[in-house]
Short mmCIF file of C-alpha atoms in Angstrom, two decimals:
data_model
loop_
_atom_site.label_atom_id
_atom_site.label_comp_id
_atom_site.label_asym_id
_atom_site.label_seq_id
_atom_site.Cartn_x
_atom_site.Cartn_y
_atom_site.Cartn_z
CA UNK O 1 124.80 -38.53 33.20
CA UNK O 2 125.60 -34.88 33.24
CA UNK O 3 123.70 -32.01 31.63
CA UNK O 4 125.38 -29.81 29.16
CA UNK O 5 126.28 -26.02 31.16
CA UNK O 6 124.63 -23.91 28.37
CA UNK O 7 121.30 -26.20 28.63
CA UNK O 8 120.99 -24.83 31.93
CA UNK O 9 121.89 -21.74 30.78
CA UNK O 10 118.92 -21.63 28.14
CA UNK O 11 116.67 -23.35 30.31
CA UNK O 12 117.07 -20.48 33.03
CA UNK O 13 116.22 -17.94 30.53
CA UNK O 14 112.70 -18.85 29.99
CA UNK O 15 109.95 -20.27 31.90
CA UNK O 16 111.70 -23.94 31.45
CA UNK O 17 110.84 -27.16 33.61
CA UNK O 18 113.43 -30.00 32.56
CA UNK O 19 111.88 -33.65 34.38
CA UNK O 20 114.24 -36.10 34.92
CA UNK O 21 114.29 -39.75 36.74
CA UNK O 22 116.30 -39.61 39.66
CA UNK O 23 116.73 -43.28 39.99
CA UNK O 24 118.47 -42.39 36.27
CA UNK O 25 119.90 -39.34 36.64
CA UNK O 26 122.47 -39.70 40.17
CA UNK O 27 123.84 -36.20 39.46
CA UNK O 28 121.32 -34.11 38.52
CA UNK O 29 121.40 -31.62 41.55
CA UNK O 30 124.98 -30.78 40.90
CA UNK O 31 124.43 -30.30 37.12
CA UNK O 32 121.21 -28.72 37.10
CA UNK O 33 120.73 -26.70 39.88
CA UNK O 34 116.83 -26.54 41.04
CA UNK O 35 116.71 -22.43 41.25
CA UNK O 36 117.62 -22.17 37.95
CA UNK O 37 114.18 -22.92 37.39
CA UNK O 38 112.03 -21.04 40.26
CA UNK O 39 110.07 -23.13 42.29
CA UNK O 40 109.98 -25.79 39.81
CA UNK O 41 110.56 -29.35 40.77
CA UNK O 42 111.83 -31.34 38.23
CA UNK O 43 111.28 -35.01 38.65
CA UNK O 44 108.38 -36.92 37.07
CA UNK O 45 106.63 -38.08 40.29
CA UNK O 46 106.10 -34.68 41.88
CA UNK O 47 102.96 -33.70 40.91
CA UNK O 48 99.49 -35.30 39.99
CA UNK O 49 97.68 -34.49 37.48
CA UNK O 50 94.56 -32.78 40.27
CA UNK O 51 97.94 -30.89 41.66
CA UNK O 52 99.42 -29.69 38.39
CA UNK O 53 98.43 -28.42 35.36
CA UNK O 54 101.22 -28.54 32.17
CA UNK O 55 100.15 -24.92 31.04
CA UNK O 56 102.06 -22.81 28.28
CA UNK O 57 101.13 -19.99 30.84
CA UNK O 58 103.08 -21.73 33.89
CA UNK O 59 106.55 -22.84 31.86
CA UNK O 60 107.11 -21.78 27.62
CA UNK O 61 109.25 -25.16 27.44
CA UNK O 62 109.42 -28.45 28.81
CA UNK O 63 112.71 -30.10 28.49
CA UNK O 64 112.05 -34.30 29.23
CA UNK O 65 114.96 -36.41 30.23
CA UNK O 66 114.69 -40.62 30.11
CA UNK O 67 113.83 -42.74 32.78
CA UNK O 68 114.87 -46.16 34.02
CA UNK O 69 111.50 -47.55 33.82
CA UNK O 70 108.16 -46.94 31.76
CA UNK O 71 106.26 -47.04 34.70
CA UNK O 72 105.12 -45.35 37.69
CA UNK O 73 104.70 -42.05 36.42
CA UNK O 74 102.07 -39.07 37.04
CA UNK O 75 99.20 -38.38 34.56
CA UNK O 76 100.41 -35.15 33.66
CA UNK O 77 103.24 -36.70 31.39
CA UNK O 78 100.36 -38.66 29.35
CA UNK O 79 99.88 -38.02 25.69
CA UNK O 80 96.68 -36.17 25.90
CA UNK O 81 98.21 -33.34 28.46
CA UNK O 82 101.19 -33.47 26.49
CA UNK O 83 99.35 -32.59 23.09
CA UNK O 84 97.17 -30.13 25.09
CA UNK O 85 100.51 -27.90 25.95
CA UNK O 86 101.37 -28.43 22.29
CA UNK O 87 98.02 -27.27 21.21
CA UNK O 88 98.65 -24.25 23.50
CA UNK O 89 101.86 -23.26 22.21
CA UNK O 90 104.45 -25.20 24.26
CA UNK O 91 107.70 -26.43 23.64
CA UNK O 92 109.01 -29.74 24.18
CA UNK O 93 112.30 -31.15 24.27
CA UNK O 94 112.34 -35.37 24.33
CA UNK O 95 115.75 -36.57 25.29
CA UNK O 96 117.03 -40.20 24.86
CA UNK O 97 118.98 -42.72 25.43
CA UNK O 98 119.25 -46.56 24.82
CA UNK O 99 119.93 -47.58 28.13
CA UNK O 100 117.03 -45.13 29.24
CA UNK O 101 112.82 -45.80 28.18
CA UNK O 102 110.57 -42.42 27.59
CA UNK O 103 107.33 -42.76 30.02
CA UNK O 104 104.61 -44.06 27.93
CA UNK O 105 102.65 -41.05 27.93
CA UNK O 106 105.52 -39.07 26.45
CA UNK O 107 106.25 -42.40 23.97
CA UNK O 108 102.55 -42.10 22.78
CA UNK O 109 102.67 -38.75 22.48
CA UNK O 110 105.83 -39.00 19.73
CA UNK O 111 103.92 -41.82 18.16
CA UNK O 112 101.13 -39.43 18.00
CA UNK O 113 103.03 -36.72 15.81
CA UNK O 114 104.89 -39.40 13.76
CA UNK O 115 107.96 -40.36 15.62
CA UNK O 116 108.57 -43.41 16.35
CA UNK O 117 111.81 -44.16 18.75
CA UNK O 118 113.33 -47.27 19.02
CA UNK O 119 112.82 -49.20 22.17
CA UNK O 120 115.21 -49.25 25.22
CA UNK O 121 118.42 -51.23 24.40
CA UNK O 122 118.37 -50.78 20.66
CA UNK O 123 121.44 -48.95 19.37
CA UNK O 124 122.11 -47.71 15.83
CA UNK O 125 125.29 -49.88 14.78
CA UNK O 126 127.26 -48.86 11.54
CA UNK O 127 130.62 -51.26 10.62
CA UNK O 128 131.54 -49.54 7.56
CA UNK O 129 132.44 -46.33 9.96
CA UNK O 130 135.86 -45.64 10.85
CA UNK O 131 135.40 -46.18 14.57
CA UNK O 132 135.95 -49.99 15.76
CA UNK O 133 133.21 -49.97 18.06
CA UNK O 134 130.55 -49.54 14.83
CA UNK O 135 129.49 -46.37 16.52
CA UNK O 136 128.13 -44.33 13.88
CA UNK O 137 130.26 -41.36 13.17
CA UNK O 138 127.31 -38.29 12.62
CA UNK O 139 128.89 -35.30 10.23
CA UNK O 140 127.14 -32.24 8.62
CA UNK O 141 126.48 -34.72 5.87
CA UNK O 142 123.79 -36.16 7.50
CA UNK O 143 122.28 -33.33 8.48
CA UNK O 144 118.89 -32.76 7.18
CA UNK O 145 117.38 -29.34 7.74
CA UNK O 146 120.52 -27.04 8.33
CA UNK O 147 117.93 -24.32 9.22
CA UNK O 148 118.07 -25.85 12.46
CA UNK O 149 120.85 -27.82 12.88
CA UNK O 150 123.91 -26.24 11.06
CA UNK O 151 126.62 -28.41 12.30
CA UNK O 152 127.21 -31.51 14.09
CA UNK O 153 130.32 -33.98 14.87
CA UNK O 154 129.00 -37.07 16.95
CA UNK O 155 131.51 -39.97 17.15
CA UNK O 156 130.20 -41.55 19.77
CA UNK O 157 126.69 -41.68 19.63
CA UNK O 158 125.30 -44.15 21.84
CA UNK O 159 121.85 -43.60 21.62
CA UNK O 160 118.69 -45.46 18.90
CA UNK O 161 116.86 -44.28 15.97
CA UNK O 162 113.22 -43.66 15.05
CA UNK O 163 111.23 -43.49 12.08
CA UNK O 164 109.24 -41.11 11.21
CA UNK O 165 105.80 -40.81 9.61
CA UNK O 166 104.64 -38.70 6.34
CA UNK O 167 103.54 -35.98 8.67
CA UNK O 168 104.35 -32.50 6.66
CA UNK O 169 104.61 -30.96 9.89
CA UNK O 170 107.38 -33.25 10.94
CA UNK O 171 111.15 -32.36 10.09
CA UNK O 172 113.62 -34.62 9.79
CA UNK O 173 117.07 -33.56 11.17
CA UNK O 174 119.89 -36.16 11.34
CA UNK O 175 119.82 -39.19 8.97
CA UNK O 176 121.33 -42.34 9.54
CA UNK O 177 123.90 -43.38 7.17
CA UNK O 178 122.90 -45.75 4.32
CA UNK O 179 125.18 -48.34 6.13
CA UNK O 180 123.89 -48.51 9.55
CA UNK O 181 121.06 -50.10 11.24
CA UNK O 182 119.09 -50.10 14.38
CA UNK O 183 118.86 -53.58 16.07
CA UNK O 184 118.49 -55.28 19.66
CA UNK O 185 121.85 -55.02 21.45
CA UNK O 186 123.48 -58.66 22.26
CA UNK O 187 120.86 -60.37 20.02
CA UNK O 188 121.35 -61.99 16.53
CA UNK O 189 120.07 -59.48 13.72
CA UNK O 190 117.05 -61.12 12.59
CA UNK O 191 113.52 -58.98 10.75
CA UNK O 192 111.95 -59.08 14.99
CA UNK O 193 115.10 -57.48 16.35
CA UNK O 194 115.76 -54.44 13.74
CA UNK O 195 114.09 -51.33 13.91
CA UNK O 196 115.56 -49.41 10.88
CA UNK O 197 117.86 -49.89 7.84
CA UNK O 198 120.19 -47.60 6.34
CA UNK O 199 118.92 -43.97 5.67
CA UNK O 200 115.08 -44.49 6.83
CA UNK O 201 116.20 -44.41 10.20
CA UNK O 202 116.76 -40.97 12.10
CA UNK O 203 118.67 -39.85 14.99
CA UNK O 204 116.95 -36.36 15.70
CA UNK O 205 113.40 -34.88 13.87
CA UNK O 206 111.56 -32.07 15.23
CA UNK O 207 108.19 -31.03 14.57
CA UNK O 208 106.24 -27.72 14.00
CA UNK O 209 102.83 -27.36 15.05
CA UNK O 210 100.56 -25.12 12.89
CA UNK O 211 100.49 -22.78 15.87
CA UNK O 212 104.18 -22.64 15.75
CA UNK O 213 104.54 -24.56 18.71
CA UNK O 214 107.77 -26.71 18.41
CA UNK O 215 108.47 -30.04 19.53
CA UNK O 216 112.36 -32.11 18.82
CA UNK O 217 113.62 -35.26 19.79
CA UNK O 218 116.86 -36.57 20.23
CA UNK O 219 117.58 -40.38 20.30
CA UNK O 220 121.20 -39.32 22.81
CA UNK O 221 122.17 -36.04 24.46
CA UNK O 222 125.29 -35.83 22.67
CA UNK O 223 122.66 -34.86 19.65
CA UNK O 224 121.63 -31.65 22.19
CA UNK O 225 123.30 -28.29 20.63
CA UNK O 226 123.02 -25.15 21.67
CA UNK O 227 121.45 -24.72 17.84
CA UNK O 228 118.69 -27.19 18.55
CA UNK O 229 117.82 -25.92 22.08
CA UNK O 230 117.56 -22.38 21.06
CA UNK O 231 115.37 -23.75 18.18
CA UNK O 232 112.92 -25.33 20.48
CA UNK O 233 112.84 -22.75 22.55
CA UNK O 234 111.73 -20.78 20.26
CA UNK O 235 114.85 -18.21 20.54
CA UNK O 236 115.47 -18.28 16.80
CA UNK O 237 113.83 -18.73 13.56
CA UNK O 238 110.92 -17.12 14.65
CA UNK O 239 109.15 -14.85 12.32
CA UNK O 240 106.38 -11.97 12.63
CA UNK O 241 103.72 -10.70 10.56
CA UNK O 242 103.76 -6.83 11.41
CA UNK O 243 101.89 -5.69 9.11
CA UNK O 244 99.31 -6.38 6.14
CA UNK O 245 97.92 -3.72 3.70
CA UNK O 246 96.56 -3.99 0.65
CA UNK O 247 94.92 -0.84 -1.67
CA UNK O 248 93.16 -0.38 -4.54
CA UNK O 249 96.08 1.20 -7.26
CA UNK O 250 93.30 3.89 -7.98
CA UNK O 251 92.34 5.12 -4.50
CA UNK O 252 95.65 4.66 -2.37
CA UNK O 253 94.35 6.64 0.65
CA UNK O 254 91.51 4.02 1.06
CA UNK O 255 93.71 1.13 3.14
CA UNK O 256 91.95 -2.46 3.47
CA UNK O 257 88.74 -1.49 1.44
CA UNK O 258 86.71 -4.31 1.52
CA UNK O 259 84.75 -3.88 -1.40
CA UNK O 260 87.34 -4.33 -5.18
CA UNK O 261 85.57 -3.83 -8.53
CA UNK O 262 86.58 -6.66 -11.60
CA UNK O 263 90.06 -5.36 -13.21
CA UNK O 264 90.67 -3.17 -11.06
CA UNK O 265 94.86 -3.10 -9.89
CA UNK O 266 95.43 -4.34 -6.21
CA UNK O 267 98.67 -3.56 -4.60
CA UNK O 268 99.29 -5.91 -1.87
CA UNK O 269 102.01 -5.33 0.89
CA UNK O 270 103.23 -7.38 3.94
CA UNK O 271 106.18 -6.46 6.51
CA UNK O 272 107.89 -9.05 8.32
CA UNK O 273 110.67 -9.46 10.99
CA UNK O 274 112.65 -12.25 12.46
CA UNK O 275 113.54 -12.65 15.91
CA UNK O 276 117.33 -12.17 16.47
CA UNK O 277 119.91 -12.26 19.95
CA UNK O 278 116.26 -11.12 21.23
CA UNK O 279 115.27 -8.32 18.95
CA UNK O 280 112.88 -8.08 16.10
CA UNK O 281 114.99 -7.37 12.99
CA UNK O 282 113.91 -7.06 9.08
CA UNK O 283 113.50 -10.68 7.55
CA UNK O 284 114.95 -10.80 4.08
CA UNK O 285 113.71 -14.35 3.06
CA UNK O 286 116.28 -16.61 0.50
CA UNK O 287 113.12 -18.31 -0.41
CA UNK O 288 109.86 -16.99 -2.37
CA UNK O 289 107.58 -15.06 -0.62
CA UNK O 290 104.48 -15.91 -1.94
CA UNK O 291 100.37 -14.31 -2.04
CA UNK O 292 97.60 -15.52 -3.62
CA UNK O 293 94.02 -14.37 -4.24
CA UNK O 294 91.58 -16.88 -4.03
CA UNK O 295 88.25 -18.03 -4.40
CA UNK O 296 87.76 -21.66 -3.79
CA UNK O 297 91.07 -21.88 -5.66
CA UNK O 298 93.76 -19.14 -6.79
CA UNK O 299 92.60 -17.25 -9.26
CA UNK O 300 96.25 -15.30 -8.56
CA UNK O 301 99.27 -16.58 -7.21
CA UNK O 302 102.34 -14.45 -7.40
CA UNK O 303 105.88 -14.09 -5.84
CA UNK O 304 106.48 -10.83 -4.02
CA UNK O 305 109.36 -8.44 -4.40
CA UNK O 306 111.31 -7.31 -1.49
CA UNK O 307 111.27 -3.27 -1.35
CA UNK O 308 113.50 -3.38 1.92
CA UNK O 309 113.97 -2.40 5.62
CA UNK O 310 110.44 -0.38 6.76
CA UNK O 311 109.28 0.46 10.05
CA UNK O 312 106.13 -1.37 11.53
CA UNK O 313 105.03 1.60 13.25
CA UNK O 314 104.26 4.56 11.59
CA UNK O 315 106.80 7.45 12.12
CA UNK O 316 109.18 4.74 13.79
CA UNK O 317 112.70 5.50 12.86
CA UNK O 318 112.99 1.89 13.98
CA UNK O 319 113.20 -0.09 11.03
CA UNK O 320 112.13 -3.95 12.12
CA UNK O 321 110.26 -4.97 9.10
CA UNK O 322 111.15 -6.01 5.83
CA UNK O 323 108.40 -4.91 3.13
CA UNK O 324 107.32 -7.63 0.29
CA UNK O 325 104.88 -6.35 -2.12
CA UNK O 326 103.09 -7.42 -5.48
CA UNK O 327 100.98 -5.49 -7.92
CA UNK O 328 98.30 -7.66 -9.68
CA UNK O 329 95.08 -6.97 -11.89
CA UNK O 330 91.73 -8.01 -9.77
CA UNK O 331 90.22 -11.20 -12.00
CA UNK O 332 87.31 -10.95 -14.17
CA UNK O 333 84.75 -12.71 -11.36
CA UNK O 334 83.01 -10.97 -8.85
CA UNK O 335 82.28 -12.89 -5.57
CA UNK O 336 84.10 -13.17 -2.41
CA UNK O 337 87.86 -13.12 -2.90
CA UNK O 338 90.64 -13.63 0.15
CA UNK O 339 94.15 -12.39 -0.06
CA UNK O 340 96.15 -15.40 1.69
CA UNK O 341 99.94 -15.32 2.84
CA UNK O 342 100.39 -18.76 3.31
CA UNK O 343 104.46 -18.61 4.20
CA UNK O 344 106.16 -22.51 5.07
CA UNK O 345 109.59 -22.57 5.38
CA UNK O 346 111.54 -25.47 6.89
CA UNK O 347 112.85 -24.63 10.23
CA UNK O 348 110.90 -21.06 10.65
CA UNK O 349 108.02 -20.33 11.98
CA UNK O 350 104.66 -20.47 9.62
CA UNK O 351 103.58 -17.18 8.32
CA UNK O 352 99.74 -17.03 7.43
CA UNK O 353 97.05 -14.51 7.54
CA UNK O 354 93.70 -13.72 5.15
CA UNK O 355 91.66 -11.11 3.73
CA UNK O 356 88.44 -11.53 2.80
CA UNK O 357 86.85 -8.81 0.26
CA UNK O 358 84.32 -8.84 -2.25
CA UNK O 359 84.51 -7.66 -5.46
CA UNK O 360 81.82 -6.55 -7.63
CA UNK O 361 81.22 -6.74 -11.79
CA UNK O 362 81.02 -3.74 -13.99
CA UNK O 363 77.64 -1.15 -13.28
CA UNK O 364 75.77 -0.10 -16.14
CA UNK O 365 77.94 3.16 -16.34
CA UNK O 366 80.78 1.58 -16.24
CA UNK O 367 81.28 -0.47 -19.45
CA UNK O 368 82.92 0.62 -22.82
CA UNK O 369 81.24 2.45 -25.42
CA UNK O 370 80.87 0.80 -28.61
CA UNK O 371 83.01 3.65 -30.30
CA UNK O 372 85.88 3.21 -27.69
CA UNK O 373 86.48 -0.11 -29.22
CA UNK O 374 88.39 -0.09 -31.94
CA UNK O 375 87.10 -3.90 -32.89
CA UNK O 376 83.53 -3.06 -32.95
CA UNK O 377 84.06 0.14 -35.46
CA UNK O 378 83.69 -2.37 -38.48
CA UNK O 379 79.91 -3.42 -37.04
CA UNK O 380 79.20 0.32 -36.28
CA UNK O 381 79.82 1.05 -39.60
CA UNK O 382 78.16 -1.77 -41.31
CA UNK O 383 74.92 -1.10 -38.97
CA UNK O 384 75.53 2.79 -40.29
CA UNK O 385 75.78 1.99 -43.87
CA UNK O 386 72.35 -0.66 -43.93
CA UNK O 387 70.39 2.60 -42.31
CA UNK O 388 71.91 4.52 -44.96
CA UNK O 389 71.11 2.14 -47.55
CA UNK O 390 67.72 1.90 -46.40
CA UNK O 391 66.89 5.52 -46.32
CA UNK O 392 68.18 5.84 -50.06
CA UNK O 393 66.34 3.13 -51.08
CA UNK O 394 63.29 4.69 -49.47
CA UNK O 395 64.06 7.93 -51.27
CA UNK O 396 63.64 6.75 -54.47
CA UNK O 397 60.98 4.61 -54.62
CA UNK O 398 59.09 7.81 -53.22
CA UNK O 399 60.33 10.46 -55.50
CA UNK O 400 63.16 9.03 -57.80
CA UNK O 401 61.26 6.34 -59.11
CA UNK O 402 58.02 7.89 -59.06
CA UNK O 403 55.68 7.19 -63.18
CA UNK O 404 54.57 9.66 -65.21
CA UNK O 405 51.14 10.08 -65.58
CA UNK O 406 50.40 12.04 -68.31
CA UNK O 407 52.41 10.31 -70.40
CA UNK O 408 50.69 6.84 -69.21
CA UNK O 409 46.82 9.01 -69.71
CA UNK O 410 48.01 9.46 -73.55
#
């Protein structure tokens, strides 16, 4: 089995360790040369876990290639190291095949984050495709997420499937066809020997940490693209908060105050780039950018509007951002209020960040007059015309109605 040239290529890029099983792999030296890679060894026996540490800090990626048996491999491929350099912000590439098994570390670790692969021998079989052999026949219509994948044209796909778990985090990338199946090869298709039916079975899902640490799997290398690789690698389809402002409409040379009055008007503003050929380059999203202002739940939630290419540095003719902003009224409800960019696209990297600020009610000096509502001028002038009443009534019982007393003496 022979790597793909550009894998290398990627793979000697970055701080990459591809592990392989050389009782499985006979060519591996000639394909994947080892100083492409440093000082890196790259078989799954070379190191114990006392002798090496799987750190974010010592390789960005980890590309992980099947073996011939389950078996006999170092504790620093088990699932809890594994999710530890996931946790960290690694990236991991799980390769496989059917004639090949994952170690069981790396197979727990899958199971872990909701992938589930078929075991070793178990081939996805499809006799309604146009090839003879019932090889499935993968096109772009069963691609999944084409934020990742764009393209693919597998006819000879000799690898299994997996199922996958209702993790959000997980992604699903290329479905099965609603006419294959993934069953025991040479054994009678019976409920013990099937893993999936039709579309519920998956040749390739990927997952996305919350730390935007990325993690695919493959169920054949002839799945690999030079799309998916530079995905996991984290080469594209990354995205960066540069900046976060937000003012009060009234005092604009006061950034990030931390203290908001009840109706007052918040302007809200948030630059972000995207990672391109290398370069940070304004992000102009297809999809909603969304803020919201919360308190245990939105009180506000609003989409923003796109005022173009900015610069992230101030006085930067460099312009690397794209600038989203909203204008909003603070609600009626003093307390502690956060301004949350919560941004979850499929495929790109997660966008979040909060604000916390308080906001306070109305003081004393602050509220309406009566006479600067124009509802209350009907009570004002009721209350005015009882006082008036009452003093004319007053009046004349004192001196209007007062007897006559010589008149009542006679």
């Amino acid at each position: 089995m022979r790597l793909l040239p550009w894998l290398v290529a990627a793979a000697s890029a970055l701080e990459t360790l591809v592990v392989y099983d050389s009782n499985y792999h006979d060519d591996i030296e000639s394909a994947l040369p080892a100083q492409a890679f440093g000082d890196a060894e790259l078989t799954y026996l070379d190191y114990s876990e006392s002798e090496f540490k799987l750190l974010p800090e010592t390789y960005d990626s980890v590309v992980l290639l099947p073996k011939a048996k389950a078996k006999n491999t170092a504790k620093t491929w088990s699932a809890e190291s594994l999710m530890a350099y996931t946790n960290q912000g690694g990236n991991l590439l799980v390769i496989g095949a059917a004639d090949g098994v994952y170690p069981e570390g790396v197979r727990s670790y899958l199971n872990e984050i909701g992938i589930y692969p078929s075991p070793k021998k178990y081939h996805v079989y499809d006799y309604f495709s146009d090839d003879k052999s019932a090889l499935p026949h993968f096109t772009d219509a069963n691609l999944v997420t084409p934020a990742i994948v764009s393209h693919v044209d597998v006819a000879d796909y000799h690898g299994g499937a997996a199922l996958l778990a209702n993790n959000p985090l997980v992604v699903p990338l290329v479905r099965c066809s609603e006419t294959s199946f993934c069953a025991q090869e040479d054994t009678p298709m019976s409920e013990d020997t099937t893993w999936t039916y039709g579309a519920q079975g998956f040749a390739a899902a990927a997952l996305q940490a919350l730390n935007n640490a990325r993690t695919a799997w493959v169920g054949d290398i002839s799945l690999v693209t030079e799309e998916l690789v530079s995905w996991t690698f984290q080469q594209r389809n990354v995205l960066k908060l540069q900046f976060v402002n937000h003012i009060n409409a009234a005092e604009p040379r006061d950034v990030n105050p931390q203290l908001y009055r009840v109706t007052n008007d918040a302007i809200y503003t948030v630059g972000i780039s995207e990672l391109k050929k290398g370069e940070w380059v304004p992000y102009e999203s297809e999809d909603a950018v969304q803020m919201s202002f919360k308190m245990l739940d939105p009180y506000v939630r609003l989409n923003m509007s796109g005022l173009g290419p900015v610069a992230s540095v101030e006085g930067s003719d460099d312009l690397d951002a794209y600038a989203y902003s909203v204008q909003f009224t603070i609600p009626d409800h003093h307390g502690m209020f956060t301004f949350e960019l919560d941004h979850k696209v499929p495929g790109y990297s997660y966008l979040q960040d909060k604000r916390v600020v308080t906001v306070r009610h109305l003081a004393n000096d602050e509220y309406q007059r009566s006479w600067e509502i124009t509802n209350s001028w009907m009570y004002v002038g009721s209350s005015a015309l009882v006082v008036a009443a009452w003093l004319l009534f007053v009046f004349n019982y004192i001196y209007v109605g007062l007897p006559n007393k010589a008149k009542k003496t006679q």
